[in-house]
PDB file of C-alpha atoms in Angstrom:
ATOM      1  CA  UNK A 260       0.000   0.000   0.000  1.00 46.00           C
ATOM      2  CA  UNK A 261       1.193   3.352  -0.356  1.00 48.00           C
ATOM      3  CA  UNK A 262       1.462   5.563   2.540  1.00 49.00           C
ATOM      4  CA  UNK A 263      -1.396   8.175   1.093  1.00 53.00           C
ATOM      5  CA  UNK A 264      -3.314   5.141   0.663  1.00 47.00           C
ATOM      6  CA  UNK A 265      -2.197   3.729   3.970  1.00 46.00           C
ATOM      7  CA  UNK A 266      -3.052   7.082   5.804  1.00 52.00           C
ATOM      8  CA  UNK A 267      -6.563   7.281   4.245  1.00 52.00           C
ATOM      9  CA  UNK A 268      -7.624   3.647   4.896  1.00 49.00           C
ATOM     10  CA  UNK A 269      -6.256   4.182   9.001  1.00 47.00           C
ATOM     11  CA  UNK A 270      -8.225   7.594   8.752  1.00 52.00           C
ATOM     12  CA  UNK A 271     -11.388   5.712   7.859  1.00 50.00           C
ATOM     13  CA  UNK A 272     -10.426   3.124  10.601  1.00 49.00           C
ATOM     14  CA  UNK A 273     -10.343   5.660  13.403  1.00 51.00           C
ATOM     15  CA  UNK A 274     -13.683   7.130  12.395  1.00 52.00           C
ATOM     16  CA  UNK A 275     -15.026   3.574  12.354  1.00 51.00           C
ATOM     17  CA  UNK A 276     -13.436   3.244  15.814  1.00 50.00           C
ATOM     18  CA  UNK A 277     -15.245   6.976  16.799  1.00 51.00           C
ATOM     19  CA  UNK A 278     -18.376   6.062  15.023  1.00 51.00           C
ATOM     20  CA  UNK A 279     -18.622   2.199  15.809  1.00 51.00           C
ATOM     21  CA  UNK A 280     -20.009   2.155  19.492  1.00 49.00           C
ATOM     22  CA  UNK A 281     -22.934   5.305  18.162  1.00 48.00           C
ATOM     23  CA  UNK A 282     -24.154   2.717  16.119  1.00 47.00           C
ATOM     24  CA  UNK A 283     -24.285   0.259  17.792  1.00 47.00           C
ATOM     25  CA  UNK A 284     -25.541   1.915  20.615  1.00 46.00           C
ATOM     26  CA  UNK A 285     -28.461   3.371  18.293  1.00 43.00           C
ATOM     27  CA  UNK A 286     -29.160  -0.743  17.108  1.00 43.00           C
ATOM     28  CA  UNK A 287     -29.407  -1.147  21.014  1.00 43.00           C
ATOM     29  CA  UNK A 288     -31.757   1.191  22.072  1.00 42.00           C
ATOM     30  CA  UNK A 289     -32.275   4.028  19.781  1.00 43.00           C
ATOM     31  CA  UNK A 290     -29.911   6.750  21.263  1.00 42.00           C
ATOM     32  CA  UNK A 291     -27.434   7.958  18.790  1.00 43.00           C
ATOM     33  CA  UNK A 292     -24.883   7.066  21.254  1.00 50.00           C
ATOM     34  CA  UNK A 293     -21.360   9.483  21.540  1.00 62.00           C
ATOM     35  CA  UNK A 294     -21.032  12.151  18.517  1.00 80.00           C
ATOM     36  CA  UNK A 295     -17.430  12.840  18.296  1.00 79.00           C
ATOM     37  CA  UNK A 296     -18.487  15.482  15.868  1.00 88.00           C
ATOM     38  CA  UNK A 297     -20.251  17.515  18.527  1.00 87.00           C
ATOM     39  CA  UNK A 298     -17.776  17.148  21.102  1.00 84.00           C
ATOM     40  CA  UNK A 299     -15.769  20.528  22.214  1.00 89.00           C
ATOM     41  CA  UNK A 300     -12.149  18.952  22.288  1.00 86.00           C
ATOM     42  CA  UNK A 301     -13.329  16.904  19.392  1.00 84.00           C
ATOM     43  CA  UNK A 302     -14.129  20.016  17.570  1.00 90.00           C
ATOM     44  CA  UNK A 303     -10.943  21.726  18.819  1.00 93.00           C
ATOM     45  CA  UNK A 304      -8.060  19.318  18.108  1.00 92.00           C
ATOM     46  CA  UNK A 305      -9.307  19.080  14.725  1.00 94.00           C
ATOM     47  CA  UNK A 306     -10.623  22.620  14.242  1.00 94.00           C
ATOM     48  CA  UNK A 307     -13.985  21.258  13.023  1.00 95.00           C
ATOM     49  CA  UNK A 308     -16.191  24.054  12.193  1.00 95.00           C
ATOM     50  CA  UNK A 309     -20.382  24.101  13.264  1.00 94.00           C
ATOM     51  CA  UNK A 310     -21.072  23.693   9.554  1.00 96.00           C
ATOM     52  CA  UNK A 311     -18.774  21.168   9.623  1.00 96.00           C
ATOM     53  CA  UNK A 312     -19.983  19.357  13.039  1.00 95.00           C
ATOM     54  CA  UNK A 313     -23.463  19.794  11.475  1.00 96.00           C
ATOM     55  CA  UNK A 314     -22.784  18.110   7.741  1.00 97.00           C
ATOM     56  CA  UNK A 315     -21.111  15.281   9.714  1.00 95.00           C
ATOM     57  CA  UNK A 316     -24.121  14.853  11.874  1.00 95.00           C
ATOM     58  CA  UNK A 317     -26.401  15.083   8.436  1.00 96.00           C
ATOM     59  CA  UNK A 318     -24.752  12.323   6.982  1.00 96.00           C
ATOM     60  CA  UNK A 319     -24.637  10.482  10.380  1.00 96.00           C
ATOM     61  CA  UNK A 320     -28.119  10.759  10.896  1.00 95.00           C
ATOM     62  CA  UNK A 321     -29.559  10.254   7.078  1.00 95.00           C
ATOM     63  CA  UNK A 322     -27.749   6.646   7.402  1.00 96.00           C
ATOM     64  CA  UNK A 323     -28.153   5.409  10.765  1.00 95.00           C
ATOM     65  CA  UNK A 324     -31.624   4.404  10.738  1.00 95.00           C
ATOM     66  CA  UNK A 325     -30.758   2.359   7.778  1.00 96.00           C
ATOM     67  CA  UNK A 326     -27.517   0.880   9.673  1.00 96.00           C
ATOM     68  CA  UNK A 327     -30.289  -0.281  12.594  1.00 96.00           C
ATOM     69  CA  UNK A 328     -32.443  -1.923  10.384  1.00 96.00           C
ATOM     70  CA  UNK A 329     -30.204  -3.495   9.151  1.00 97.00           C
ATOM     71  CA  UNK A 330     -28.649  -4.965  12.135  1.00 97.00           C
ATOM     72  CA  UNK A 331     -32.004  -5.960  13.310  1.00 98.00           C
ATOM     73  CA  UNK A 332     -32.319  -7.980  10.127  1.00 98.00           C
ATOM     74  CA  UNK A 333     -28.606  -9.499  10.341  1.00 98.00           C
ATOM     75  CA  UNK A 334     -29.404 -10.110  14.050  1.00 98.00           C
ATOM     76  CA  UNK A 335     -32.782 -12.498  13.245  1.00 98.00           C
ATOM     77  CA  UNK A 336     -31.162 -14.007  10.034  1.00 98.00           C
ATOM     78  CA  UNK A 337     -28.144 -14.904  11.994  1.00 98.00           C
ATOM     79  CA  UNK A 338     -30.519 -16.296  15.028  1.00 98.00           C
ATOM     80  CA  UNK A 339     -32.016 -18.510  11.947  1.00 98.00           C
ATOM     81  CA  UNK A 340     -28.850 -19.752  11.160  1.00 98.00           C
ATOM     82  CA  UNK A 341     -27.721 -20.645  14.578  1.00 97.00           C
ATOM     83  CA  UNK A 342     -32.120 -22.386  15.025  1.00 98.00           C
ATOM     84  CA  UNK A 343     -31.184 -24.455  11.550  1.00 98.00           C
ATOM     85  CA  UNK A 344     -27.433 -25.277  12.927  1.00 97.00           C
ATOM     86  CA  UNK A 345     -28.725 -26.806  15.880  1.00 97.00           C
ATOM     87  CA  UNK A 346     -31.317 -28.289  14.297  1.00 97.00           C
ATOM     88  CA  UNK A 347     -29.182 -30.466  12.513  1.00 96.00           C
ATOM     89  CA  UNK A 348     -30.806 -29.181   9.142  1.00 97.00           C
ATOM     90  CA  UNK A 349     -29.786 -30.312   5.747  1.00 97.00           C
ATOM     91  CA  UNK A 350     -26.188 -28.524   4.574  1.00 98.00           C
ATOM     92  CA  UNK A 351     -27.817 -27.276   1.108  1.00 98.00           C
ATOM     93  CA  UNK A 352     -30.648 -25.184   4.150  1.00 98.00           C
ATOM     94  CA  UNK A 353     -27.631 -24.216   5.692  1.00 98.00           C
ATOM     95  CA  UNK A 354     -25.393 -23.200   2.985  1.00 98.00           C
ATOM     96  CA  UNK A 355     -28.282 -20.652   1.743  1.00 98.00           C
ATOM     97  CA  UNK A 356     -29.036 -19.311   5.642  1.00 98.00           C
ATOM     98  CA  UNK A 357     -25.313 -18.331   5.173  1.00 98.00           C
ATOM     99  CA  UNK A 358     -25.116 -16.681   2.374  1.00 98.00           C
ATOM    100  CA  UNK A 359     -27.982 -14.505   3.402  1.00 98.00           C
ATOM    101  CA  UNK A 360     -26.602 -13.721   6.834  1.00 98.00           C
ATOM    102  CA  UNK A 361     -23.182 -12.783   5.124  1.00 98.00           C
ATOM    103  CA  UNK A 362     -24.731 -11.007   2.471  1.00 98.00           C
ATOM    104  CA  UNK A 363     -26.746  -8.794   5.112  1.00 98.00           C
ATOM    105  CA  UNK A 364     -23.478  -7.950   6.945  1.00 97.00           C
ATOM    106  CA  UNK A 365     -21.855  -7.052   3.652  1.00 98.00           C
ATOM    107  CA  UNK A 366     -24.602  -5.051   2.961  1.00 97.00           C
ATOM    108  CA  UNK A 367     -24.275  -3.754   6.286  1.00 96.00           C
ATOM    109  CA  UNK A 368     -20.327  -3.243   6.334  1.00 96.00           C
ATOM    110  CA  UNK A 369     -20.753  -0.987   2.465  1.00 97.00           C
ATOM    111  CA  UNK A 370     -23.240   1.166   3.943  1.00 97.00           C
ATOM    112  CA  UNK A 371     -20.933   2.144   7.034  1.00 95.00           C
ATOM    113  CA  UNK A 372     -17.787   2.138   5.116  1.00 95.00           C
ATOM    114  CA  UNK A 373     -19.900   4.916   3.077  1.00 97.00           C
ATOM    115  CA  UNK A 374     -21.054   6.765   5.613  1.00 95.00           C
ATOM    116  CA  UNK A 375     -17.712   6.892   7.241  1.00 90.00           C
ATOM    117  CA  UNK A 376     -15.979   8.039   3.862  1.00 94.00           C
ATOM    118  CA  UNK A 377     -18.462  10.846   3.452  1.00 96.00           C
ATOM    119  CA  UNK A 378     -17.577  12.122   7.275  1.00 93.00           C
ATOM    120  CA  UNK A 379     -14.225  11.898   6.182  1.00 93.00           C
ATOM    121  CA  UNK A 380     -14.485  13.937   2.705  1.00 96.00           C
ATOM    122  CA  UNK A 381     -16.101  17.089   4.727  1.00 97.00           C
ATOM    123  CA  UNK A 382     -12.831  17.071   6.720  1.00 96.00           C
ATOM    124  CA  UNK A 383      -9.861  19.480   5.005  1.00 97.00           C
ATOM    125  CA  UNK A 384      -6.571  17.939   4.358  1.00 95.00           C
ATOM    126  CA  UNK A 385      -4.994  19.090   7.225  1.00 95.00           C
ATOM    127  CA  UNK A 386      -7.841  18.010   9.612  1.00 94.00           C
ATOM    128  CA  UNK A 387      -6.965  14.398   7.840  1.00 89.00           C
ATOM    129  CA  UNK A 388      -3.784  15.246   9.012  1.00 90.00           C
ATOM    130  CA  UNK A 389      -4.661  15.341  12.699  1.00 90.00           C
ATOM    131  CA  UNK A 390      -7.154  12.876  12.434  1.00 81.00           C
ATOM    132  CA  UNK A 391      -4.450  10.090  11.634  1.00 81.00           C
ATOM    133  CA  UNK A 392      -2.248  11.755  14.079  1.00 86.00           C
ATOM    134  CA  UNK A 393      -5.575  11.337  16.678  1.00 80.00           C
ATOM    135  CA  UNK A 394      -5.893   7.964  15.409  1.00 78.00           C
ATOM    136  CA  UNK A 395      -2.253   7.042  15.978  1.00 83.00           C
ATOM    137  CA  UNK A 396      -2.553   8.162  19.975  1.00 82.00           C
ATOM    138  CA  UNK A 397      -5.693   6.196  20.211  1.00 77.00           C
ATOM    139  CA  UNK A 398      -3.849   3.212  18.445  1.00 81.00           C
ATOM    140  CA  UNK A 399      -0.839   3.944  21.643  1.00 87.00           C
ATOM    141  CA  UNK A 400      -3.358   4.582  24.024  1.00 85.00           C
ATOM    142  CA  UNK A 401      -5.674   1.436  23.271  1.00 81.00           C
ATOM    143  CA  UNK A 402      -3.285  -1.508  22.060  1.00 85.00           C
ATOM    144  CA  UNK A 403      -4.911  -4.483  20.947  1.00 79.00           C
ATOM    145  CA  UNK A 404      -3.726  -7.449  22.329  1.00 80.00           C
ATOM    146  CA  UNK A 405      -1.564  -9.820  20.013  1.00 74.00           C
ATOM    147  CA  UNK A 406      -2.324 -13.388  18.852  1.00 62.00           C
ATOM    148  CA  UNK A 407       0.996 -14.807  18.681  1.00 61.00           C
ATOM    149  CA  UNK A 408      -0.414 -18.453  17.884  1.00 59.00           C
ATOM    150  CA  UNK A 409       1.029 -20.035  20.479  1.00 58.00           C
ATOM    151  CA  UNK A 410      -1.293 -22.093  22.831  1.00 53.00           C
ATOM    152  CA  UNK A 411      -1.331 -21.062  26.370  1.00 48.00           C
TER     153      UNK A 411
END
C-alpha cells in the first residue's frame, strides 16, 4: 500500500473506531450514542467548524436508521442460522441461511464504510492530518492485544 493510501484507509479506521459504538448503541436502544463530531475537544483538536460538526451529523443521521435496520435484520437471520445449525438441518438449508446472513453484513459493512468516507471527505486535508495523528494516539493509548499463535 502506499502511505497516502495507507493514511486514508487508518483515517477511515479511526472514524469507524469513533463512530462504531454510536451505532451500535443506536441498534441497542435508539440513542445515537457518543457524537465525536459535537464534542468541544473533538471540535478543537481538529478545528472542526459548526457547519462542519453539522454536515457530519447530516450524513450520520440520514444513514443510521438504515444501519439499525439493518442490524435488526442481520441479528434475526443470523438467530435462523444458529435455530437451523442446531437443528441439525440439511447442509444445502444451511449453505443458503449463510449466504444470506453474510450477504446482510456485507450489505451492512458498504453502507458504514460509506457513511464513514463521506464524514471523512467534509474534513480538510490538514484536519486528515490530525485525524491520523488522533488515530495514531488512540492506536498507543488502546493496544490491541496480540495473537501470537502459540497455545497457552
Amino acid at each position: 500500500m502506499r502511505p497516502n493510501v495507507l493514511g486514508r484507509a487508518l483515517a477511515a479506521l479511526f472514524l469507524m473506531a469513533l463512530v462504531a459504538p454510536a451505532v451500535a448503541n443506536t441498534a441497542q436502544n435508539g440513542q445515537t450514542g457518543f457524537p465525536w463530531w459535537n464534542d468541544p475537544q473533538f471540535q478543537k483538536d481538529l478545528s472542526l467548524t459548526t457547519e462542519q460538526s453539522a454536515r457530519i451529523d447530516s450524513v450520520f443521521q440520514s444513514t443510521v436508521t438504515l444501519l439499525r435496520q439493518k442490524k435488526v435484520e442481520l441479528d434475526q437471520q443470523e438467530a435462523e442460522l444458529s435455530r437451523l445449525i442446531a437443528g441439525n438441518a440439511d447442509e444445502g438449508v444451511v449453505t443458503r441461511q449463510v449466504d444470506k446472513v453474510e450477504g446482510i453484513r456485507a450489505h451492512l459493512n458498504k453502507t458504514r464504510t460509506l457513511m464513514l468516507l463521506r464524514m471523512r471527505q467534509v474534513l480538510t486535508p490538514d484536519q486528515r492530518v490530525q485525524l491520523n495523528k488522533k488515530y495514531e494516539q488512540w492506536g498507543k493509548d488502546h493496544p490491541r492485544p496480540r495473537d501470537d499463535g502459540k497455545k497457552k
